[in-house]
Amino acid sequence: MFTLAYKSKTITNPSPEQMLDLLQTANKKSKRGITSCLLFFSGGFLQILEGGD
């Protein structure tokens, strides 16, 4: 299993539509065996991705 964690900053807060787009993209990747946890906080994201080697 491969795990990757990263933090990123945003210039502006994403709109509800942009957050929905992120969720839909995550669902597509989950079907390919890539799972993730995405946390949003004021000013950025923290994401952990997991998948096969």
PDB file of N, CA and C in Angstrom:
ATOM      1  N   MET A   1       0.843  -1.178   0.000  1.00  0.00           N
ATOM      2  CA  MET A   1       0.000   0.000   0.000  1.00  0.00           C
ATOM      3  C   MET A   1       0.888   1.240   0.000  1.00  0.00           C
ATOM      4  N   PHE A   2       0.512   2.209  -0.799  1.00  0.00           N
ATOM      5  CA  PHE A   2       1.235   3.468  -0.912  1.00  0.00           C
ATOM      6  C   PHE A   2       0.395   4.555  -0.248  1.00  0.00           C
ATOM      7  N   THR A   3       1.010   5.391   0.585  1.00  0.00           N
ATOM      8  CA  THR A   3       0.312   6.486   1.252  1.00  0.00           C
ATOM      9  C   THR A   3       1.046   7.793   0.985  1.00  0.00           C
ATOM     10  N   LEU A   4       0.282   8.816   0.670  1.00  0.00           N
ATOM     11  CA  LEU A   4       0.836  10.140   0.422  1.00  0.00           C
ATOM     12  C   LEU A   4      -0.010  11.155   1.178  1.00  0.00           C
ATOM     13  N   ALA A   5       0.629  12.039   1.920  1.00  0.00           N
ATOM     14  CA  ALA A   5      -0.079  13.114   2.625  1.00  0.00           C
ATOM     15  C   ALA A   5       0.523  14.443   2.197  1.00  0.00           C
ATOM     16  N   TYR A   6      -0.342  15.423   2.008  1.00  0.00           N
ATOM     17  CA  TYR A   6       0.173  16.748   1.667  1.00  0.00           C
ATOM     18  C   TYR A   6      -0.782  17.838   2.130  1.00  0.00           C
ATOM     19  N   LYS A   7      -0.246  19.033   2.263  1.00  0.00           N
ATOM     20  CA  LYS A   7      -1.010  20.209   2.655  1.00  0.00           C
ATOM     21  C   LYS A   7      -0.857  21.249   1.554  1.00  0.00           C
ATOM     22  N   SER A   8      -1.944  21.929   1.237  1.00  0.00           N
ATOM     23  CA  SER A   8      -1.878  22.982   0.230  1.00  0.00           C
ATOM     24  C   SER A   8      -2.629  24.215   0.724  1.00  0.00           C
ATOM     25  N   LYS A   9      -2.256  25.357   0.185  1.00  0.00           N
ATOM     26  CA  LYS A   9      -2.896  26.620   0.544  1.00  0.00           C
ATOM     27  C   LYS A   9      -3.807  27.067  -0.586  1.00  0.00           C
ATOM     28  N   THR A  10      -4.867  27.785  -0.223  1.00  0.00           N
ATOM     29  CA  THR A  10      -5.764  28.355  -1.220  1.00  0.00           C
ATOM     30  C   THR A  10      -5.666  29.875  -1.183  1.00  0.00           C
ATOM     31  N   ILE A  11      -5.882  30.476  -2.324  1.00  0.00           N
ATOM     32  CA  ILE A  11      -5.913  31.935  -2.386  1.00  0.00           C
ATOM     33  C   ILE A  11      -7.282  32.434  -1.935  1.00  0.00           C
ATOM     34  N   THR A  12      -8.322  31.720  -2.367  1.00  0.00           N
ATOM     35  CA  THR A  12      -9.697  32.030  -1.956  1.00  0.00           C
ATOM     36  C   THR A  12     -10.357  30.734  -1.513  1.00  0.00           C
ATOM     37  N   ASN A  13     -11.399  30.844  -0.722  1.00  0.00           N
ATOM     38  CA  ASN A  13     -12.132  29.652  -0.316  1.00  0.00           C
ATOM     39  C   ASN A  13     -12.925  29.118  -1.504  1.00  0.00           C
ATOM     40  N   PRO A  14     -12.951  27.793  -1.684  1.00  0.00           N
ATOM     41  CA  PRO A  14     -13.689  27.218  -2.809  1.00  0.00           C
ATOM     42  C   PRO A  14     -15.195  27.385  -2.618  1.00  0.00           C
ATOM     43  N   SER A  15     -15.883  27.486  -3.732  1.00  0.00           N
ATOM     44  CA  SER A  15     -17.346  27.582  -3.707  1.00  0.00           C
ATOM     45  C   SER A  15     -17.936  26.203  -3.428  1.00  0.00           C
ATOM     46  N   PRO A  16     -19.212  26.140  -3.050  1.00  0.00           N
ATOM     47  CA  PRO A  16     -19.858  24.831  -2.871  1.00  0.00           C
ATOM     48  C   PRO A  16     -19.783  23.973  -4.136  1.00  0.00           C
ATOM     49  N   GLU A  17     -19.876  24.598  -5.302  1.00  0.00           N
ATOM     50  CA  GLU A  17     -19.800  23.854  -6.562  1.00  0.00           C
ATOM     51  C   GLU A  17     -18.409  23.248  -6.757  1.00  0.00           C
ATOM     52  N   GLN A  18     -17.382  23.988  -6.399  1.00  0.00           N
ATOM     53  CA  GLN A  18     -16.017  23.467  -6.515  1.00  0.00           C
ATOM     54  C   GLN A  18     -15.787  22.318  -5.539  1.00  0.00           C
ATOM     55  N   MET A  19     -16.352  22.413  -4.348  1.00  0.00           N
ATOM     56  CA  MET A  19     -16.219  21.322  -3.377  1.00  0.00           C
ATOM     57  C   MET A  19     -16.935  20.071  -3.894  1.00  0.00           C
ATOM     58  N   LEU A  20     -18.086  20.249  -4.531  1.00  0.00           N
ATOM     59  CA  LEU A  20     -18.806  19.118  -5.114  1.00  0.00           C
ATOM     60  C   LEU A  20     -17.987  18.485  -6.231  1.00  0.00           C
ATOM     61  N   ASP A  21     -17.331  19.285  -7.051  1.00  0.00           N
ATOM     62  CA  ASP A  21     -16.456  18.760  -8.104  1.00  0.00           C
ATOM     63  C   ASP A  21     -15.336  17.909  -7.504  1.00  0.00           C
ATOM     64  N   LEU A  22     -14.742  18.369  -6.394  1.00  0.00           N
ATOM     65  CA  LEU A  22     -13.695  17.595  -5.723  1.00  0.00           C
ATOM     66  C   LEU A  22     -14.231  16.250  -5.249  1.00  0.00           C
ATOM     67  N   LEU A  23     -15.436  16.253  -4.690  1.00  0.00           N
ATOM     68  CA  LEU A  23     -16.048  15.011  -4.210  1.00  0.00           C
ATOM     69  C   LEU A  23     -16.304  14.046  -5.364  1.00  0.00           C
ATOM     70  N   GLN A  24     -16.792  14.550  -6.475  1.00  0.00           N
ATOM     71  CA  GLN A  24     -17.059  13.691  -7.631  1.00  0.00           C
ATOM     72  C   GLN A  24     -15.767  13.101  -8.185  1.00  0.00           C
ATOM     73  N   THR A  25     -14.704  13.878  -8.214  1.00  0.00           N
ATOM     74  CA  THR A  25     -13.406  13.372  -8.662  1.00  0.00           C
ATOM     75  C   THR A  25     -12.904  12.288  -7.720  1.00  0.00           C
ATOM     76  N   ALA A  26     -13.061  12.503  -6.422  1.00  0.00           N
ATOM     77  CA  ALA A  26     -12.632  11.505  -5.433  1.00  0.00           C
ATOM     78  C   ALA A  26     -13.403  10.205  -5.610  1.00  0.00           C
ATOM     79  N   ASN A  27     -14.698  10.292  -5.899  1.00  0.00           N
ATOM     80  CA  ASN A  27     -15.503   9.086  -6.104  1.00  0.00           C
ATOM     81  C   ASN A  27     -15.015   8.292  -7.311  1.00  0.00           C
ATOM     82  N   LYS A  28     -14.614   8.962  -8.378  1.00  0.00           N
ATOM     83  CA  LYS A  28     -14.090   8.275  -9.560  1.00  0.00           C
ATOM     84  C   LYS A  28     -12.783   7.561  -9.229  1.00  0.00           C
ATOM     85  N   LYS A  29     -11.917   8.209  -8.461  1.00  0.00           N
ATOM     86  CA  LYS A  29     -10.637   7.604  -8.102  1.00  0.00           C
ATOM     87  C   LYS A  29     -10.831   6.434  -7.151  1.00  0.00           C
ATOM     88  N   SER A  30     -11.843   6.513  -6.298  1.00  0.00           N
ATOM     89  CA  SER A  30     -12.125   5.419  -5.374  1.00  0.00           C
ATOM     90  C   SER A  30     -12.462   4.144  -6.145  1.00  0.00           C
ATOM     91  N   LYS A  31     -13.147   4.277  -7.254  1.00  0.00           N
ATOM     92  CA  LYS A  31     -13.491   3.125  -8.086  1.00  0.00           C
ATOM     93  C   LYS A  31     -12.249   2.494  -8.702  1.00  0.00           C
ATOM     94  N   ARG A  32     -11.147   3.252  -8.783  1.00  0.00           N
ATOM     95  CA  ARG A  32      -9.882   2.736  -9.318  1.00  0.00           C
ATOM     96  C   ARG A  32      -8.965   2.235  -8.205  1.00  0.00           C
ATOM     97  N   GLY A  33      -9.466   2.180  -6.969  1.00  0.00           N
ATOM     98  CA  GLY A  33      -8.667   1.664  -5.864  1.00  0.00           C
ATOM     99  C   GLY A  33      -7.823   2.702  -5.153  1.00  0.00           C
ATOM    100  N   ILE A  34      -8.116   3.973  -5.398  1.00  0.00           N
ATOM    101  CA  ILE A  34      -7.401   5.054  -4.717  1.00  0.00           C
ATOM    102  C   ILE A  34      -8.376   5.711  -3.749  1.00  0.00           C
ATOM    103  N   THR A  35      -8.059   5.673  -2.464  1.00  0.00           N
ATOM    104  CA  THR A  35      -8.928   6.287  -1.469  1.00  0.00           C
ATOM    105  C   THR A  35      -8.232   7.495  -0.861  1.00  0.00           C
ATOM    106  N   SER A  36      -9.045   8.386  -0.286  1.00  0.00           N
ATOM    107  CA  SER A  36      -8.451   9.589   0.283  1.00  0.00           C
ATOM    108  C   SER A  36      -9.314  10.167   1.386  1.00  0.00           C
ATOM    109  N   CYS A  37      -8.689  11.013   2.150  1.00  0.00           N
ATOM    110  CA  CYS A  37      -9.357  11.818   3.165  1.00  0.00           C
ATOM    111  C   CYS A  37      -8.937  13.255   2.892  1.00  0.00           C
ATOM    112  N   LEU A  38      -9.903  14.124   2.655  1.00  0.00           N
ATOM    113  CA  LEU A  38      -9.609  15.518   2.343  1.00  0.00           C
ATOM    114  C   LEU A  38     -10.224  16.391   3.425  1.00  0.00           C
ATOM    115  N   LEU A  39      -9.388  17.164   4.082  1.00  0.00           N
ATOM    116  CA  LEU A  39      -9.848  18.095   5.110  1.00  0.00           C
ATOM    117  C   LEU A  39      -9.660  19.517   4.597  1.00  0.00           C
ATOM    118  N   PHE A  40     -10.712  20.313   4.725  1.00  0.00           N
ATOM    119  CA  PHE A  40     -10.623  21.713   4.331  1.00  0.00           C
ATOM    120  C   PHE A  40     -10.657  22.570   5.580  1.00  0.00           C
ATOM    121  N   PHE A  41      -9.773  23.539   5.635  1.00  0.00           N
ATOM    122  CA  PHE A  41      -9.777  24.506   6.725  1.00  0.00           C
ATOM    123  C   PHE A  41      -9.558  25.876   6.105  1.00  0.00           C
ATOM    124  N   SER A  42      -9.867  26.905   6.818  1.00  0.00           N
ATOM    125  CA  SER A  42      -9.731  28.255   6.276  1.00  0.00           C
ATOM    126  C   SER A  42      -8.313  28.474   5.763  1.00  0.00           C
ATOM    127  N   GLY A  43      -8.201  28.596   4.467  1.00  0.00           N
ATOM    128  CA  GLY A  43      -6.899  28.852   3.883  1.00  0.00           C
ATOM    129  C   GLY A  43      -6.195  27.652   3.292  1.00  0.00           C
ATOM    130  N   GLY A  44      -6.774  26.460   3.384  1.00  0.00           N
ATOM    131  CA  GLY A  44      -6.066  25.335   2.790  1.00  0.00           C
ATOM    132  C   GLY A  44      -6.731  23.986   2.927  1.00  0.00           C
ATOM    133  N   PHE A  45      -6.015  22.974   2.434  1.00  0.00           N
ATOM    134  CA  PHE A  45      -6.458  21.589   2.456  1.00  0.00           C
ATOM    135  C   PHE A  45      -5.358  20.715   3.046  1.00  0.00           C
ATOM    136  N   LEU A  46      -5.773  19.635   3.647  1.00  0.00           N
ATOM    137  CA  LEU A  46      -4.871  18.558   4.042  1.00  0.00           C
ATOM    138  C   LEU A  46      -5.468  17.302   3.441  1.00  0.00           C
ATOM    139  N   GLN A  47      -4.672  16.548   2.685  1.00  0.00           N
ATOM    140  CA  GLN A  47      -5.185  15.346   2.037  1.00  0.00           C
ATOM    141  C   GLN A  47      -4.250  14.179   2.268  1.00  0.00           C
ATOM    142  N   ILE A  48      -4.865  13.021   2.495  1.00  0.00           N
ATOM    143  CA  ILE A  48      -4.139  11.757   2.614  1.00  0.00           C
ATOM    144  C   ILE A  48      -4.691  10.837   1.535  1.00  0.00           C
ATOM    145  N   LEU A  49      -3.814  10.339   0.683  1.00  0.00           N
ATOM    146  CA  LEU A  49      -4.187   9.418  -0.393  1.00  0.00           C
ATOM    147  C   LEU A  49      -3.601   8.047  -0.109  1.00  0.00           C
ATOM    148  N   GLU A  50      -4.355   6.999  -0.434  1.00  0.00           N
ATOM    149  CA  GLU A  50      -3.864   5.626  -0.301  1.00  0.00           C
ATOM    150  C   GLU A  50      -4.250   4.842  -1.540  1.00  0.00           C
ATOM    151  N   GLY A  51      -3.359   3.949  -1.939  1.00  0.00           N
ATOM    152  CA  GLY A  51      -3.632   3.102  -3.083  1.00  0.00           C
ATOM    153  C   GLY A  51      -2.613   1.987  -3.168  1.00  0.00           C
ATOM    154  N   GLY A  52      -2.809   1.111  -4.126  1.00  0.00           N
ATOM    155  CA  GLY A  52      -1.883   0.008  -4.335  1.00  0.00           C
ATOM    156  C   GLY A  52      -0.525   0.501  -4.808  1.00  0.00           C
ATOM    157  N   ASP A  53       0.452  -0.395  -4.728  1.00  0.00           N
ATOM    158  CA  ASP A  53       1.819  -0.027  -5.135  1.00  0.00           C
ATOM    159  C   ASP A  53       1.949   0.206  -6.612  1.00  0.00           C
TER     160      ASP A  53
END
